[in-house]
Coordinates of C-alpha atoms in Angstrom, one line a residue:
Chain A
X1 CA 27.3 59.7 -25.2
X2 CA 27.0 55.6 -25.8
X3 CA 23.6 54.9 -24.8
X4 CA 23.1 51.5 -21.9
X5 CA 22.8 48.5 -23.1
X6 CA 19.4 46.9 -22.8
X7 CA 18.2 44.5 -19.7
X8 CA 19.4 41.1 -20.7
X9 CA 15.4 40.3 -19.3
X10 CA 12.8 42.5 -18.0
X11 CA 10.1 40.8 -16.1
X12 CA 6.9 43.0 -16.0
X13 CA 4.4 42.1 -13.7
X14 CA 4.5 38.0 -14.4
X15 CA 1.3 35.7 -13.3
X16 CA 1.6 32.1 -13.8
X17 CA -0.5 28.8 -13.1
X18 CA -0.4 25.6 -12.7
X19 CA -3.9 24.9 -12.8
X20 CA -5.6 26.0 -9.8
X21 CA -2.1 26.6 -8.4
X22 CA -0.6 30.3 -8.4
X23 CA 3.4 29.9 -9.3
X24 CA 3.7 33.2 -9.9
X25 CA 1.9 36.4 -9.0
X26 CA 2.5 39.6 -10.8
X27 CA 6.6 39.7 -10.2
X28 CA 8.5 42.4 -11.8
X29 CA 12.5 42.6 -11.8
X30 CA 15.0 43.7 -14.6
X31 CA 18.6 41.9 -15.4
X32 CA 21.1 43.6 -16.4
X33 CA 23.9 42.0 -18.7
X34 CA 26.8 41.1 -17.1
X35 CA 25.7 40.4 -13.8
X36 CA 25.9 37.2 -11.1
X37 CA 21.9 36.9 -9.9
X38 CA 20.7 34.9 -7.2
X39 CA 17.0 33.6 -6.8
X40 CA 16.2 33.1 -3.6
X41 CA 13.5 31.2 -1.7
X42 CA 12.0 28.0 -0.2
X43 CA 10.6 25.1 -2.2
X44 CA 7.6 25.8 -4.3
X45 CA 8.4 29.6 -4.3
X46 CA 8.1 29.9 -8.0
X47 CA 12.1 30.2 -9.0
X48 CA 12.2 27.1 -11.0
X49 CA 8.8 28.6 -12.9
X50 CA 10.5 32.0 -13.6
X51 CA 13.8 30.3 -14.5
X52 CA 11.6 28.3 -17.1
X53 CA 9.4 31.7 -18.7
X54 CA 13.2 33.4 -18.9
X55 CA 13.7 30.4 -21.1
X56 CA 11.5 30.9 -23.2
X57 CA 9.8 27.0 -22.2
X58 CA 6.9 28.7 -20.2
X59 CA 5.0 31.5 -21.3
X60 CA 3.5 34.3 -18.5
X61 CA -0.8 33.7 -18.0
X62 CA -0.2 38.2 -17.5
X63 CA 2.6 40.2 -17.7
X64 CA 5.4 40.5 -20.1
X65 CA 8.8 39.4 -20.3
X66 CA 11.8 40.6 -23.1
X67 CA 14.9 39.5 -23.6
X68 CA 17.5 42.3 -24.5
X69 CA 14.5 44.6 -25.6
X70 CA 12.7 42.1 -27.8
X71 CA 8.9 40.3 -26.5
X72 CA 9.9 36.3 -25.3
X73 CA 6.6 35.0 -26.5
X74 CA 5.4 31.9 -28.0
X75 CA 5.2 33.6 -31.8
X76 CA 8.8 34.8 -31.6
X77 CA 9.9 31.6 -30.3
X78 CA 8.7 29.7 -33.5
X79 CA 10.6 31.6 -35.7
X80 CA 14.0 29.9 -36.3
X81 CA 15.7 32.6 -37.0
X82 CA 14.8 33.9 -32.9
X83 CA 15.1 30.4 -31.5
X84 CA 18.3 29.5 -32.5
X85 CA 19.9 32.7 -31.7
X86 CA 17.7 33.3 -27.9
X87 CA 19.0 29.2 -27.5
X88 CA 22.7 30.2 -28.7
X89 CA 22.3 32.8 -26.3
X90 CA 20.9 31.7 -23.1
X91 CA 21.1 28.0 -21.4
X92 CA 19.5 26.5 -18.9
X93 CA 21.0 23.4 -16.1
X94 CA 17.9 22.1 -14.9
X95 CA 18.0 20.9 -11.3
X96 CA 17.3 16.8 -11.8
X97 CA 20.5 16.1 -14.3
X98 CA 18.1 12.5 -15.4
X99 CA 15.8 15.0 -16.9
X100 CA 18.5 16.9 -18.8
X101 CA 21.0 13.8 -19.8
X102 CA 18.9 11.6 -22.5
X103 CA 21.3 10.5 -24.8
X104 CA 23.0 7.1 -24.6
X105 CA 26.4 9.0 -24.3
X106 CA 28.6 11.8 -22.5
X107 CA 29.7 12.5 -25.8
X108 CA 26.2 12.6 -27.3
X109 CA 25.0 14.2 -24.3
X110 CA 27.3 17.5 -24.8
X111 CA 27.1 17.4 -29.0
X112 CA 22.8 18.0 -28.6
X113 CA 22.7 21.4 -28.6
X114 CA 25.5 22.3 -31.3
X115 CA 24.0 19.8 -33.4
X116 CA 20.2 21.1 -33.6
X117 CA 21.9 24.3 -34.0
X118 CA 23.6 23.0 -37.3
X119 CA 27.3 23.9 -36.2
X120 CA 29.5 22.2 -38.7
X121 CA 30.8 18.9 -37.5
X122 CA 34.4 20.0 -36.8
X123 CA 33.3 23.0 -35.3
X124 CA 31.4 20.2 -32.9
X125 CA 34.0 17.9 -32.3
X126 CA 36.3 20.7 -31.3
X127 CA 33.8 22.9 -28.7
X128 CA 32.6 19.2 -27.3
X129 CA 36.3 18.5 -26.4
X130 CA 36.6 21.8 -24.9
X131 CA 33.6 21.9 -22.9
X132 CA 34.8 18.2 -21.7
X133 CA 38.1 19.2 -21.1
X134 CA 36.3 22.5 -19.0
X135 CA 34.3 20.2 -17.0
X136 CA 37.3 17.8 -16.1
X137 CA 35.3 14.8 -17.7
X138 CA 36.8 13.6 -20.9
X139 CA 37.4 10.3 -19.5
X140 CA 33.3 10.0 -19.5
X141 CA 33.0 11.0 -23.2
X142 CA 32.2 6.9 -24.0
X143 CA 30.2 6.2 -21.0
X144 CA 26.4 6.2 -20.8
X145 CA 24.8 8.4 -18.3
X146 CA 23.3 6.1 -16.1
X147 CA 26.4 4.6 -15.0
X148 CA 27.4 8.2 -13.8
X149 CA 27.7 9.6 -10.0
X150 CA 25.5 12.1 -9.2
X151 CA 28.8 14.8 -9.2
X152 CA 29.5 13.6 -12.7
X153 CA 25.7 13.7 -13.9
X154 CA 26.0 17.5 -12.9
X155 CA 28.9 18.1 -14.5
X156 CA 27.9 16.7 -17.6
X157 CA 24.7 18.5 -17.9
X158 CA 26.6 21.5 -17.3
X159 CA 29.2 20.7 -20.1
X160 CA 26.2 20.3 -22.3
X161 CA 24.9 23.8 -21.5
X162 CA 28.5 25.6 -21.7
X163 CA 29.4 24.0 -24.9
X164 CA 27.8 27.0 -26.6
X165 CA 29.2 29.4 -24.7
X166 CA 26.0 31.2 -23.7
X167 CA 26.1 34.5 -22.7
X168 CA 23.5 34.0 -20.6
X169 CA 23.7 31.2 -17.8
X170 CA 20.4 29.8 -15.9
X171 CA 21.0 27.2 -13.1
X172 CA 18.4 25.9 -11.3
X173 CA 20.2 24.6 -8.0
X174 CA 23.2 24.2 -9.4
X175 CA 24.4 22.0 -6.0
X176 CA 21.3 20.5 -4.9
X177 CA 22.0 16.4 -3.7
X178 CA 26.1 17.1 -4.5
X179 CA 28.8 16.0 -1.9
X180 CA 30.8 18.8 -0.1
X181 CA 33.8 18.4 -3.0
X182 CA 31.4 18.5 -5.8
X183 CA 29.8 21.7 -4.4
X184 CA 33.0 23.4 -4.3
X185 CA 34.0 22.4 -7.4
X186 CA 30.6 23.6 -9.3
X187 CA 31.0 26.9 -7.4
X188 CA 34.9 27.6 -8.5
X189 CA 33.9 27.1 -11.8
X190 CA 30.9 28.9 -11.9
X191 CA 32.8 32.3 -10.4
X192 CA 35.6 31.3 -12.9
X193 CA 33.0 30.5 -15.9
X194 CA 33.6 33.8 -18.5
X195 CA 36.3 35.6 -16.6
X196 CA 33.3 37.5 -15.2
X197 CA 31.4 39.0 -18.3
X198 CA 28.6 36.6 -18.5
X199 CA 25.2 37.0 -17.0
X200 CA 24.3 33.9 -14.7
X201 CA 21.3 33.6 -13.1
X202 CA 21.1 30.8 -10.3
X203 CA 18.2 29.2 -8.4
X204 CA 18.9 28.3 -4.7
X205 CA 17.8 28.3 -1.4
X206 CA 21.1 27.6 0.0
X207 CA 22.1 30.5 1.7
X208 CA 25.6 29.2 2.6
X209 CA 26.3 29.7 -1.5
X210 CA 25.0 33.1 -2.4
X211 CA 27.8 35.5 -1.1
X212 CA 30.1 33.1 -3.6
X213 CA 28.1 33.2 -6.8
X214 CA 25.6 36.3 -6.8
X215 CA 26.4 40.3 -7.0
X216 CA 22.6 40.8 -6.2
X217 CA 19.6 38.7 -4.9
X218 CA 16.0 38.4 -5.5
X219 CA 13.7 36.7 -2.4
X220 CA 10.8 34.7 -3.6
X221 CA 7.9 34.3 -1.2
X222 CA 4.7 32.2 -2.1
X223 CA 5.7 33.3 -5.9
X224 CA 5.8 37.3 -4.9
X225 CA 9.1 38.9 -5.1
X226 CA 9.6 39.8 -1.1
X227 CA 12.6 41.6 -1.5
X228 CA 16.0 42.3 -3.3
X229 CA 19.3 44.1 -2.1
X230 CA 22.8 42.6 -2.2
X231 CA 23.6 39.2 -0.8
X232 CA 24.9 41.1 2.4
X233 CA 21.8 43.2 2.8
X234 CA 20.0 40.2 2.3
X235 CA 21.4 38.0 4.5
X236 CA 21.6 39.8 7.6
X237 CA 17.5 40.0 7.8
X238 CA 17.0 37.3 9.9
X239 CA 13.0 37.9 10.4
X240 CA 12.7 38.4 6.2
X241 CA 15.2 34.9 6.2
X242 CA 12.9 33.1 8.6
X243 CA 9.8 34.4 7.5
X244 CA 10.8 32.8 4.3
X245 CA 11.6 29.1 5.4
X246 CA 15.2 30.4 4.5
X247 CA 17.7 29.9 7.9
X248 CA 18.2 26.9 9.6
X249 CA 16.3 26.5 12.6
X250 CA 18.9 24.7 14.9
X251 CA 17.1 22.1 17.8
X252 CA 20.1 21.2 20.2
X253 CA 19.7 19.9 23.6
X254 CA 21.6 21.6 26.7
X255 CA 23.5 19.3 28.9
X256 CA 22.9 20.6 32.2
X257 CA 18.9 21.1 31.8
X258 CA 18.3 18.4 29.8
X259 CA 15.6 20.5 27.1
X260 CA 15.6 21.4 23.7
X261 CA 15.0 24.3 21.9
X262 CA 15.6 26.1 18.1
X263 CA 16.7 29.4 17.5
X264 CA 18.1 30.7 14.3
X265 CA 21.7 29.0 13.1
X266 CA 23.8 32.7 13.7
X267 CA 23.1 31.7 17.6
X268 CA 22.5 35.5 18.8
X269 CA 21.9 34.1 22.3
X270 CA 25.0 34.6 24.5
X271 CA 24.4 31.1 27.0
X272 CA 27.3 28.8 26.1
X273 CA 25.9 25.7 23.9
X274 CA 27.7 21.9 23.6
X275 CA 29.1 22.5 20.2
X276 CA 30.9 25.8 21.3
X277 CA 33.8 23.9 22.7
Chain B
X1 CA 10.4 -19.4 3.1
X2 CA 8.7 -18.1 0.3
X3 CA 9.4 -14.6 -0.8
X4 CA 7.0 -11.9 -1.0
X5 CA 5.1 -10.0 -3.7
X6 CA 7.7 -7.4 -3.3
X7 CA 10.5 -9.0 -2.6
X8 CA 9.9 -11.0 -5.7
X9 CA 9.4 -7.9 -7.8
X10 CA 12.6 -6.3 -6.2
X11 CA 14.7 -9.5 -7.2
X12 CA 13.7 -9.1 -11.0
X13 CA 13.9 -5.3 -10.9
X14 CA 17.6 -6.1 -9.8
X15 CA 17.7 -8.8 -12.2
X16 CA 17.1 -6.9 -15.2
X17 CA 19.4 -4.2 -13.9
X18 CA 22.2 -6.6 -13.3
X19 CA 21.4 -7.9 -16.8
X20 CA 21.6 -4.4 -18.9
X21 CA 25.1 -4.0 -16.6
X22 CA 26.5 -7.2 -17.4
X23 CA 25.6 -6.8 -21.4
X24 CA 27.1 -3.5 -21.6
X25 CA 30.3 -4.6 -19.5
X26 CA 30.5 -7.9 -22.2
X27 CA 30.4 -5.0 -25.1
X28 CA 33.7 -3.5 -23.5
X29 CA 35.4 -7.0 -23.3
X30 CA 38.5 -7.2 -25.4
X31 CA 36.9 -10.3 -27.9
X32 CA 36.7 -10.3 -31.5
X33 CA 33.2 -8.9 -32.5
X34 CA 33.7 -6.3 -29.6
X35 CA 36.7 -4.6 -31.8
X36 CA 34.8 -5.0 -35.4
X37 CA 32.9 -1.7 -36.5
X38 CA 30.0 -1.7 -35.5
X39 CA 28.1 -0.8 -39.0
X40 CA 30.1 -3.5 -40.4
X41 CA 29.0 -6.2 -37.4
X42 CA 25.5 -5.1 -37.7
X43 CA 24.9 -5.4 -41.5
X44 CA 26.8 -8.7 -41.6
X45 CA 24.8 -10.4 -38.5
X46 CA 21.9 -9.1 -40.1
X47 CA 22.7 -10.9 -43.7
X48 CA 23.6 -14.0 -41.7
X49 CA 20.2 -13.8 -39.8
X50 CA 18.5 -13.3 -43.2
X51 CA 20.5 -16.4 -44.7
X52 CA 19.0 -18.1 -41.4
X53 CA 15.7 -17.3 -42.4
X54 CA 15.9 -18.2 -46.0
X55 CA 17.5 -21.1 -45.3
X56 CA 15.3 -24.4 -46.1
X57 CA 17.6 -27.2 -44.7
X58 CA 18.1 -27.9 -41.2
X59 CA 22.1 -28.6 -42.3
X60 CA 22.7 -25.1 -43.7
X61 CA 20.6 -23.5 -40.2
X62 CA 23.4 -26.0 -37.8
X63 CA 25.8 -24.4 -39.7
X64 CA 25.0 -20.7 -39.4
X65 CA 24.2 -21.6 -35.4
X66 CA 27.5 -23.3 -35.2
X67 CA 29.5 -20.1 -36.8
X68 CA 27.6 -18.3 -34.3
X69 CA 28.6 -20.2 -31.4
X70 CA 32.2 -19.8 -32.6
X71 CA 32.0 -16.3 -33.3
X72 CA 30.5 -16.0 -29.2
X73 CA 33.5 -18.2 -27.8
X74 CA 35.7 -15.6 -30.1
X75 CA 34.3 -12.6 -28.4
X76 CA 34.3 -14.5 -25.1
X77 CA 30.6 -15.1 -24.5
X78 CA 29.9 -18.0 -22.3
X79 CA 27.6 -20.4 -23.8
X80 CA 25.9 -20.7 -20.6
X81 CA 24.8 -17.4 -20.6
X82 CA 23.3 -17.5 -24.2
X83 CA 21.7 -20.5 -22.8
X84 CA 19.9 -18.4 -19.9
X85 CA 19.3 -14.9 -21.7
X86 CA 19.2 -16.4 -25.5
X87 CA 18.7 -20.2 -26.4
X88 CA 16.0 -21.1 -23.1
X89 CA 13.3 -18.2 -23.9
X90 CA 13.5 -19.0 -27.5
X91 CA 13.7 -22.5 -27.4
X92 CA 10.2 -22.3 -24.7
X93 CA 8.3 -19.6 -27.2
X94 CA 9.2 -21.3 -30.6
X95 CA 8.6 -24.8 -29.1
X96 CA 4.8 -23.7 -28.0
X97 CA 4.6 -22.6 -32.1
X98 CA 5.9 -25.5 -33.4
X99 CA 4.6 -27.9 -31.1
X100 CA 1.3 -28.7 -32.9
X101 CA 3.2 -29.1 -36.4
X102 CA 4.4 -32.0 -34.2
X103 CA 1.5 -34.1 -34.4
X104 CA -0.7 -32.5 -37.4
X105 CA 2.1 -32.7 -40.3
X106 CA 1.1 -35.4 -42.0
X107 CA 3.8 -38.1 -42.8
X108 CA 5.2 -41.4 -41.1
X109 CA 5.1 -41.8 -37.9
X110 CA 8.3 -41.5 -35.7
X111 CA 6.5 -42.1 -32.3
X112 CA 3.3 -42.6 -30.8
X113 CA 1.0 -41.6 -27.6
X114 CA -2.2 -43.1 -27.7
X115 CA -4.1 -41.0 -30.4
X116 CA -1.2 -38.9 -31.1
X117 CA 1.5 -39.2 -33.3
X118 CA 4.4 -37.7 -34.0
X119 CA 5.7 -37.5 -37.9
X120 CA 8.5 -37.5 -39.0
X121 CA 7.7 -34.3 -41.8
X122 CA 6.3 -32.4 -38.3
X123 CA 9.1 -33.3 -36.6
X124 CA 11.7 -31.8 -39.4
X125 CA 9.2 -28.9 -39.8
X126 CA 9.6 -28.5 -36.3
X127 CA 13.3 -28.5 -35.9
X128 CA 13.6 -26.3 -38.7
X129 CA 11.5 -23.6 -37.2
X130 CA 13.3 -24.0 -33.9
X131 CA 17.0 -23.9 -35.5
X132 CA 16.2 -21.0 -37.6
X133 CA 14.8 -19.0 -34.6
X134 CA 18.0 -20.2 -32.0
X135 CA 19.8 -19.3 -34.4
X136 CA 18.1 -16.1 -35.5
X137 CA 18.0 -14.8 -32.0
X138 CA 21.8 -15.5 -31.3
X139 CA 23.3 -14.0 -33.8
X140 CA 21.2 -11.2 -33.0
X141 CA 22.5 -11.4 -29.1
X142 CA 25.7 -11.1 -30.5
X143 CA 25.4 -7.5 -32.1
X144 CA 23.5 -6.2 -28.6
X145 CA 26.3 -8.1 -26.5
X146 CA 29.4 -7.0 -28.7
X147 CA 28.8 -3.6 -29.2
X148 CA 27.4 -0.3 -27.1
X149 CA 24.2 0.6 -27.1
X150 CA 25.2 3.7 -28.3
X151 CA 26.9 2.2 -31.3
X152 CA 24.5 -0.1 -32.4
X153 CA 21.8 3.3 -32.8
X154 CA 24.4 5.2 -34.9
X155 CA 24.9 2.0 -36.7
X156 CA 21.4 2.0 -37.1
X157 CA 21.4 5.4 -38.8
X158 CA 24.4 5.0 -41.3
X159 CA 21.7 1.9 -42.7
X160 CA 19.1 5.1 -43.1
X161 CA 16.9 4.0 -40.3
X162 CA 14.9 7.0 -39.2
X163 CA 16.2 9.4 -37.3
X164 CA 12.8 9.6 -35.5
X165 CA 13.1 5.4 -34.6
X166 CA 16.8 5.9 -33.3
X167 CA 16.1 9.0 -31.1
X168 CA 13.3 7.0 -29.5
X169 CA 15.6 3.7 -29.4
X170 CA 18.2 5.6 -27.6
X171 CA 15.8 7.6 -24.9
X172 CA 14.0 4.2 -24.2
X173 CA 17.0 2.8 -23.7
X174 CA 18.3 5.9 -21.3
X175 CA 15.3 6.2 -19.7
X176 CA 14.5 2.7 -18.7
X177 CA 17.1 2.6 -16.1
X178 CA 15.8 6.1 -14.2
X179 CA 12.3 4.2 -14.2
X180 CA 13.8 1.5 -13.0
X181 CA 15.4 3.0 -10.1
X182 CA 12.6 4.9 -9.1
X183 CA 10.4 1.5 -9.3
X184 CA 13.3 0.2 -7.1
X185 CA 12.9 2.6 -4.8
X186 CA 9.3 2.6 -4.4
X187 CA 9.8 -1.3 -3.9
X188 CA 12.5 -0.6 -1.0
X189 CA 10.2 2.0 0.4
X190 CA 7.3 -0.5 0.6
X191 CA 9.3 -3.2 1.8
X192 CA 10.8 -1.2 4.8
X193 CA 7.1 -0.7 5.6
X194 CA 5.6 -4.2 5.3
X195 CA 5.8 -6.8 7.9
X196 CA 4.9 -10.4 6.8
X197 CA 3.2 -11.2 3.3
X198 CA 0.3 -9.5 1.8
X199 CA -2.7 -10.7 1.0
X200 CA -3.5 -11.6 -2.8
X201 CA -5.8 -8.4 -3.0
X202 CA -3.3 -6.6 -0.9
X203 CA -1.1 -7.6 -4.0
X204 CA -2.6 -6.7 -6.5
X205 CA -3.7 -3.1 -4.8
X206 CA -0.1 -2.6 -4.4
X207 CA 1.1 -3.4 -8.1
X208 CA -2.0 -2.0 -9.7
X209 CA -1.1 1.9 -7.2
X210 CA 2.1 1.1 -8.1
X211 CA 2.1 0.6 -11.6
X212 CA 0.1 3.8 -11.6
X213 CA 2.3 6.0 -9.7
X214 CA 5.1 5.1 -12.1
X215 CA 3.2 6.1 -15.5
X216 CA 2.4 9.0 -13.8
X217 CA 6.0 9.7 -13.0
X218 CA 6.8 8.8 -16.8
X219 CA 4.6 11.2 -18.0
X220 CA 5.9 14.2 -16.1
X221 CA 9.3 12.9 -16.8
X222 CA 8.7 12.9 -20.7
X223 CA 7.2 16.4 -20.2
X224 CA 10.5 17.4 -18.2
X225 CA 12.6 15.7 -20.9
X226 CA 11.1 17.5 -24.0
X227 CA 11.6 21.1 -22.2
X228 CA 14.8 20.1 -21.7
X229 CA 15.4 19.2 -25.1
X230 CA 13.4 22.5 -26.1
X231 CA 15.8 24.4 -24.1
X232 CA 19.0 23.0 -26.0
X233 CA 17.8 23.6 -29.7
X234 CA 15.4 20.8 -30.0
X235 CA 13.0 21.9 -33.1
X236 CA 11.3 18.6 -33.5
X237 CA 13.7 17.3 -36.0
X238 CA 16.8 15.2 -34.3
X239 CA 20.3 15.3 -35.9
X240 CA 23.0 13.0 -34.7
X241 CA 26.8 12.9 -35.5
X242 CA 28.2 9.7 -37.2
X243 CA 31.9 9.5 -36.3
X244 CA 32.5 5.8 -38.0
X245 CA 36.2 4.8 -38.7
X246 CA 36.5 1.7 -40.7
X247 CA 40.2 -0.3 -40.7
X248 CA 41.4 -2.9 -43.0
X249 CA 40.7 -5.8 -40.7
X250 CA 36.8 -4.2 -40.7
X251 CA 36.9 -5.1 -44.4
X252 CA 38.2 -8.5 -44.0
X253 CA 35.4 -9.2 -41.4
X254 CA 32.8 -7.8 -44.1
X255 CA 34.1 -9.9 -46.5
X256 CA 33.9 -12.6 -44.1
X257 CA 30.4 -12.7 -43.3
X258 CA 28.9 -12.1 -46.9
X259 CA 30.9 -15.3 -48.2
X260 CA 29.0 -17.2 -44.9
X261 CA 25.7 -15.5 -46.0
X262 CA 26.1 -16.5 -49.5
X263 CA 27.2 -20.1 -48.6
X264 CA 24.4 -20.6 -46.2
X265 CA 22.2 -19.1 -48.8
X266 CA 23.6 -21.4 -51.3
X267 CA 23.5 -24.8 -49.4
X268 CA 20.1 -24.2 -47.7
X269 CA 18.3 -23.1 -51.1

């Protein structure tokens, strides 16, 4: 009988600092391949820290972390041999495109990472095109990024992530600061993005998302892992949602007594409110 | 009314904006430098800015700075803004250099002040320092006008410049703008807060905090930049892609400007 593949990652009991500041402290979850992860939780949770040490750019204070069986540490990482397949492998959209877009073209911008891999130069040319054409941006290949809309600054710093075809996706929110049409369109191809076999692990704390691009979730609180279950499971605890700056707290004012008040957005109270009409 | 500390430093923050806009939209003009490869443009401006240099008559420099000016009409720069980014700041920098050759050359006099004199040898020396950086500086302004930032980097690297110089050229380059905004915002922010005009040490508390708050910014930036680049193959050796195409009418242009070079080098020996 075919024995299971390995965890794409295993996280065993990760600590990590900033300083004074605890990030992290002592989470423990294992991803398998194939699967659409969500990491859940308000700002300064720790998911854009544990999105980092699975990338290999942070390394844990404690704890361990592997990727498909083998230790992510530092050592490893210097190898070339390791770092250019783990980076073949696994890519990472950070959240602020600026951060991820630093060279003076599209074009240039997609063509980074095949070229410190040493692809061969047609082999470049033809997965840049593709990954251009993938993203609906070819018209941009010429233009420098800081004539680009915010939309298009995402979509290029996705294009230069896909252009390898990783098999393993990290997006650290993927829609944060987009407008409504750019959202949707980042999310259809993100459920579209490897017909389904690739692992994708995204960063949000937009709720209204995570039914559409994860299988399974994973609540950061104060950078403990609070809970996990399915997106469903997840998102019907409204105390574990609130108690993690997750829902919307909605203040509205009632016209015939004149107050305000919040209550979570699902409005469980049965009195009729202004925007029911 | 006179404008305020910040609404002073706003004005230039959108003044060198508009000015990095307005070069790169005069690189995608249709003129005739703007369609001439760009390795081609930027070794043969480079060998007329040499000749410049070498040059040791002011006849041979008018010549070089009138090919210049022919070669910005041909590409459809307006002289007048050559005169405000180009010919004014070098004409005000090389003019405090060569203004005491002026009146310590030695040689007949041309004019006289009181005690000072003018000669006429200071007053050659002069010019000829002056012509050869005008004319220096606009040919120059032509390759950074005529072609895109991006090309004039690659072009950089075909001529063996370091990989290392280029990749810092280009992020500079990138990067300048996003501090730019964020120094734009911070600007907005404080002039939505301020209400009449600040005191001098209120001024210089604000630009010295500010100033401050922008390295620091930089510097976590950079940091965010290099993981980035980390997380993307980055090994601590840059490799970029040269796609150069070079036509016929390339050719002819290279042709063109080593017979100038020459002649200018020639005549002004």
């Amino acid at each position: 009988m075919p024995s299971a593949p390995p965890p794409v990652f295993s996280v065993e009991r990760v600590s990590y600092h900033y300083q004074t500041v605890t990030a992290l402290d002592s989470v423990s979850l294992t991803i398998p391949p194939g699967k659409r992860l969500a990491l859940l939780g308000a700002n300064g949770s720790g998911k854009s820290t544990l999105l980092r040490l699975l990338d290999g750019l942070y390394f844990p204070d404690s704890g361990a972390i592997s990727f498909q069986g083998s230790p992510l540490v530092r050592e490893r990482l210097e190898e070339d041999r390791f770092a250019f397949d783990f980076r073949r492998r696994v890519g990472l959209v950070f959240q602020n495109p600026d951060v991820q877009l630093f060279n003076p073209t599209v074009f240039d911008e997609v063509a980074f990472a095949p070229l410190q891999l040493r692809c061969p130069k047609d082999e470049i040319v033809r997965r840049v095109a593709a990954a251009l054409d993938l993203m609906e941006i070819a018209h941009l290949r010429t233009r420098p990024p800081h004539r680009l809309s915010g939309g298009e600054k995402k979509r290029v710093a996705l294009a230069s992530v896909l252009v390898l075809d990783p098999e393993v996706l990290l997006l650290d929110e993927p829609t944060a600061a987009l407008d409504p049409r750019s959202q949707s369109q980042i999310i259809d191809l993100l459920i579209g993005w490897g017909n389904g076999g690739k692992t994708v692990i995204t960063a949000t704390h937009d709720l209204g998302l995570v039914e559409d691009i994860a299988d399974y979730c994973y609540l950061l609180e104060h950078g403990k892992l609070a809970a996990e279950g399915s997106p469903a499971e997840l998102l019907r605890d409204q105390a574990l949602l609130e108690g993690a700056n997750l829902i919307h707290a909605h203040r509205h004012r009632h016209p015939e007594g004149g107050f305000s008040h919040s209550h979570p957005h699902t409005h469980p109270h049965s009195h009729p409110h202004p925007h029911d009409s | 009314m006179k404008a305020s500390f910040v609404e002073r430093t706003l004005a230039s923050l959108a003044a060198a904006s508009d000015y990095a806009a307005s070069a790169e939209q005069l690189a995608s003009t249709a003129g005739a430098l703007q369609r001439v490869d760009a390795r081609i443009k930027v070794a043969g401006l480079f060998a007329l800015v040499l000749a410049a240099a070498a040059a040791r008559h002011l006849p041979a420099v008018a010549c070089l700075f009138a090919a210049a000016l022919l070669l910005a009409a041909l590409s459809r720069i307006h002289p007048a803004r050559l005169a405000a980014w180009v010919w004014t700041p070098v004409l005000f920098f090389t003019g405090t250099i060569a203004l005491p050759a002026l009146f310590v050359t030695p040689g007949p006099p041309v004019a006289a002040w009181g005690p000072l004199a003018v000669s006429a040898t200071g007053l050659a020396s002069a010019a000829l320092l002056v012509a050869r950086a005008e004319t220096a500086a606009t040919l120059a302004a032509l390759v950074v006008l005529t072609t895109p930032w991006p090309c004039v980097l690659k072009a950089l690297r075909v001529f063996r410049c370091p990989v290392l110089v280029v990749a810092i050229l280009g992020m500079t380059y990138r990067y300048i703008f996003v501090i730019l905004e964020t120094a734009l915002d911070m600007f907005e922010s404080r002039k939505s807060r301020t209400v009449g005009v600040l005191e001098p040490a209120d001024r210089r508390r604000l630009a010295a905090a500010s100033a401050g708050v922008l390295l620091s910014k930089s510097l976590q930036l950079s940091a965010d930049v290099h993981l980035a680049m980390q997380a993307r193959g980055f090994r601590g050796e840059i490799y970029l892609l040269d796609d150069f195409q070079a036509r016929r009418a390339d050719w002819c242009w290279s042709g063109g400007f080593a017979l100038l070079a020459a002649a200018a080098l020639w005549w002004g020996r």
